[in-house]
Amino acid sequence: MLNLNLRLMEEWRRAQTGLFGAPLDVESTMILMAITAIGAENLVRTGDLKNFEDLSTPINSRLLRRCNLSSIAETTGLNREMVRRRVVRLEKRGILVRDEDGGVLIADGISEQAEVLEAVRSQLVSMAATIDRLRKEGLVRHPDEAEHT
């Protein structure tokens, strides 16, 4: 699992280098991940992801749960002042924007960039391979398999 986490982080570093010329610092990366996770929570909870499974359809920001500095700080474990400073820095770089209510969003178009889509695809492949290995080793079972044992 640690190897998987390291591979996933390496994919984000590679995508950030392609998008921004260099990878972001760890805290900024955590903030972007938190914004994505918080935003997608409604879609994941409702299971309303069918239209987005091939990654080619951009997600309308109105479908995403709003997040603010406090929710980002809570999700990441970073203190609120650090989150505020990093968000301001990411806004200046055009990576984040604020909506009219002060909510924090990833800027339009960032999530649809080829580097991001490739990172997500690669991460999905890595996760599937890790799960397959864990299943073969008997460390993870599919819920249907558990019922038959």
Short mmCIF file of C-alpha atoms in Angstrom, two decimals:
data_model
loop_
_atom_site.label_atom_id
_atom_site.label_comp_id
_atom_site.label_asym_id
_atom_site.label_seq_id
_atom_site.Cartn_x
_atom_site.Cartn_y
_atom_site.Cartn_z
CA MET A 1 0.00 0.00 0.00
CA LEU A 2 2.87 2.36 0.72
CA ASN A 3 4.29 1.66 -2.73
CA LEU A 4 0.91 2.46 -4.23
CA ASN A 5 0.75 5.76 -2.34
CA LEU A 6 4.22 6.68 -3.56
CA ARG A 7 3.30 5.84 -7.17
CA LEU A 8 0.13 7.91 -6.91
CA MET A 9 2.06 10.90 -5.55
CA GLU A 10 4.67 10.51 -8.30
CA GLU A 11 1.90 10.70 -10.91
CA TRP A 12 0.70 13.98 -9.38
CA ARG A 13 4.25 15.35 -9.37
CA ARG A 14 4.62 14.42 -13.04
CA ALA A 15 1.28 16.05 -13.92
CA GLN A 16 2.18 19.20 -11.99
CA THR A 17 5.53 19.42 -13.73
CA GLY A 18 3.78 19.18 -17.10
CA LEU A 19 1.17 21.77 -16.15
CA PHE A 20 3.15 24.25 -14.09
CA GLY A 21 6.79 23.62 -15.02
CA ALA A 22 7.61 22.16 -11.60
CA PRO A 23 5.77 20.17 -8.94
CA LEU A 24 3.92 22.08 -6.25
CA ASP A 25 4.94 21.82 -2.61
CA VAL A 26 3.36 19.02 -0.57
CA GLU A 27 0.91 21.31 1.24
CA SER A 28 -0.37 22.82 -2.02
CA THR A 29 -0.78 19.34 -3.48
CA MET A 30 -2.74 18.26 -0.40
CA ILE A 31 -4.97 21.32 -0.76
CA LEU A 32 -5.72 20.51 -4.42
CA MET A 33 -6.47 16.92 -3.49
CA ALA A 34 -8.73 18.04 -0.63
CA ILE A 35 -10.67 20.43 -2.87
CA THR A 36 -11.18 17.62 -5.37
CA ALA A 37 -12.22 15.11 -2.70
CA ILE A 38 -14.57 17.51 -0.91
CA GLY A 39 -16.09 18.64 -4.20
CA ALA A 40 -16.66 15.12 -5.48
CA GLU A 41 -18.18 13.90 -2.22
CA ASN A 42 -21.77 14.58 -3.33
CA LEU A 43 -21.26 12.75 -6.62
CA VAL A 44 -19.61 9.79 -4.90
CA ARG A 45 -22.25 9.62 -2.16
CA THR A 46 -25.13 9.66 -4.63
CA GLY A 47 -23.36 7.32 -7.06
CA ASP A 48 -24.04 9.86 -9.80
CA LEU A 49 -20.72 9.21 -11.57
CA LYS A 50 -21.90 7.30 -14.65
CA ASN A 51 -21.53 10.31 -16.97
CA PHE A 52 -17.94 10.85 -15.85
CA GLU A 53 -16.45 7.36 -15.87
CA ASP A 54 -14.39 7.76 -19.05
CA LEU A 55 -12.90 11.07 -17.80
CA SER A 56 -13.75 12.88 -21.04
CA THR A 57 -16.77 14.77 -19.65
CA PRO A 58 -15.89 17.79 -17.50
CA ILE A 59 -17.81 17.99 -14.22
CA ASN A 60 -19.99 21.06 -13.92
CA SER A 61 -18.84 22.95 -10.81
CA ARG A 62 -22.50 23.35 -9.74
CA LEU A 63 -22.57 19.58 -9.09
CA LEU A 64 -19.65 19.80 -6.67
CA ARG A 65 -19.86 20.31 -2.94
CA ARG A 66 -18.54 23.70 -1.92
CA CYS A 67 -15.44 23.89 0.22
CA ASN A 68 -13.85 26.70 2.14
CA LEU A 69 -10.61 27.26 4.02
CA SER A 70 -11.94 25.57 7.16
CA SER A 71 -13.08 22.42 5.36
CA ILE A 72 -9.75 22.22 3.51
CA ALA A 73 -7.85 22.62 6.79
CA GLU A 74 -9.98 19.96 8.45
CA THR A 75 -9.55 17.53 5.55
CA THR A 76 -5.79 17.98 5.23
CA GLY A 77 -4.88 18.42 8.88
CA LEU A 78 -3.04 21.62 7.95
CA ASN A 79 -3.62 24.69 10.08
CA ARG A 80 -6.05 27.21 8.66
CA GLU A 81 -3.47 30.00 8.26
CA MET A 82 -1.18 27.76 6.19
CA VAL A 83 -4.16 26.77 4.05
CA ARG A 84 -5.07 30.43 3.57
CA ARG A 85 -1.53 31.36 2.50
CA ARG A 86 -1.25 28.43 0.09
CA VAL A 87 -4.70 29.13 -1.38
CA VAL A 88 -3.76 32.78 -2.00
CA ARG A 89 -0.54 31.64 -3.69
CA LEU A 90 -2.44 29.12 -5.85
CA GLU A 91 -5.00 31.82 -6.75
CA LYS A 92 -2.19 34.13 -7.91
CA ARG A 93 -0.90 31.34 -10.14
CA GLY A 94 -4.38 30.85 -11.63
CA ILE A 95 -4.75 27.32 -10.26
CA LEU A 96 -7.55 28.14 -7.80
CA VAL A 97 -10.41 30.62 -7.88
CA ARG A 98 -12.92 31.85 -5.33
CA ASP A 99 -16.62 31.82 -6.08
CA GLU A 100 -18.95 34.66 -5.14
CA ASP A 101 -19.52 33.13 -1.68
CA GLY A 102 -15.80 32.74 -0.92
CA GLY A 103 -15.74 29.03 -1.74
CA VAL A 104 -12.53 27.65 -3.18
CA LEU A 105 -12.54 25.90 -6.57
CA ILE A 106 -9.95 24.55 -8.95
CA ALA A 107 -9.80 26.97 -11.89
CA ASP A 108 -11.77 26.05 -15.00
CA GLY A 109 -9.86 23.87 -17.39
CA ILE A 110 -7.18 22.60 -14.99
CA SER A 111 -8.91 19.28 -14.32
CA GLU A 112 -9.42 18.65 -18.05
CA GLN A 113 -5.75 19.08 -18.96
CA ALA A 114 -4.14 16.05 -20.61
CA GLU A 115 -1.55 15.78 -17.82
CA VAL A 116 -4.25 15.52 -15.15
CA LEU A 117 -6.31 13.01 -17.12
CA GLU A 118 -3.23 10.87 -17.77
CA ALA A 119 -2.30 10.99 -14.08
CA VAL A 120 -5.80 9.85 -13.09
CA ARG A 121 -5.79 7.05 -15.68
CA SER A 122 -2.37 5.89 -14.54
CA GLN A 123 -3.46 5.98 -10.91
CA LEU A 124 -6.53 3.88 -11.69
CA VAL A 125 -4.32 1.30 -13.40
CA SER A 126 -1.93 1.28 -10.42
CA MET A 127 -4.80 0.86 -7.96
CA ALA A 128 -6.33 -1.98 -9.96
CA ALA A 129 -2.96 -3.75 -10.17
CA THR A 130 -2.41 -3.36 -6.44
CA ILE A 131 -5.86 -4.74 -5.64
CA ASP A 132 -5.27 -7.68 -7.99
CA ARG A 133 -1.95 -8.46 -6.26
CA LEU A 134 -3.55 -8.22 -2.82
CA ARG A 135 -6.39 -10.50 -3.93
CA LYS A 136 -3.92 -13.06 -5.32
CA GLU A 137 -2.07 -13.03 -2.00
CA GLY A 138 -5.37 -13.53 -0.15
CA LEU A 139 -5.09 -10.23 1.68
CA VAL A 140 -8.18 -8.71 0.05
CA ARG A 141 -11.37 -10.42 -1.02
CA HIS A 142 -14.18 -9.24 -3.21
CA PRO A 143 -17.41 -9.01 -1.14
CA ASP A 144 -18.99 -11.77 -3.28
CA GLU A 145 -16.03 -14.07 -2.51
CA ALA A 146 -16.36 -13.46 1.21
CA GLU A 147 -19.97 -14.70 1.18
CA HIS A 148 -18.96 -18.05 -0.35
CA THR A 149 -16.21 -18.94 2.11
#
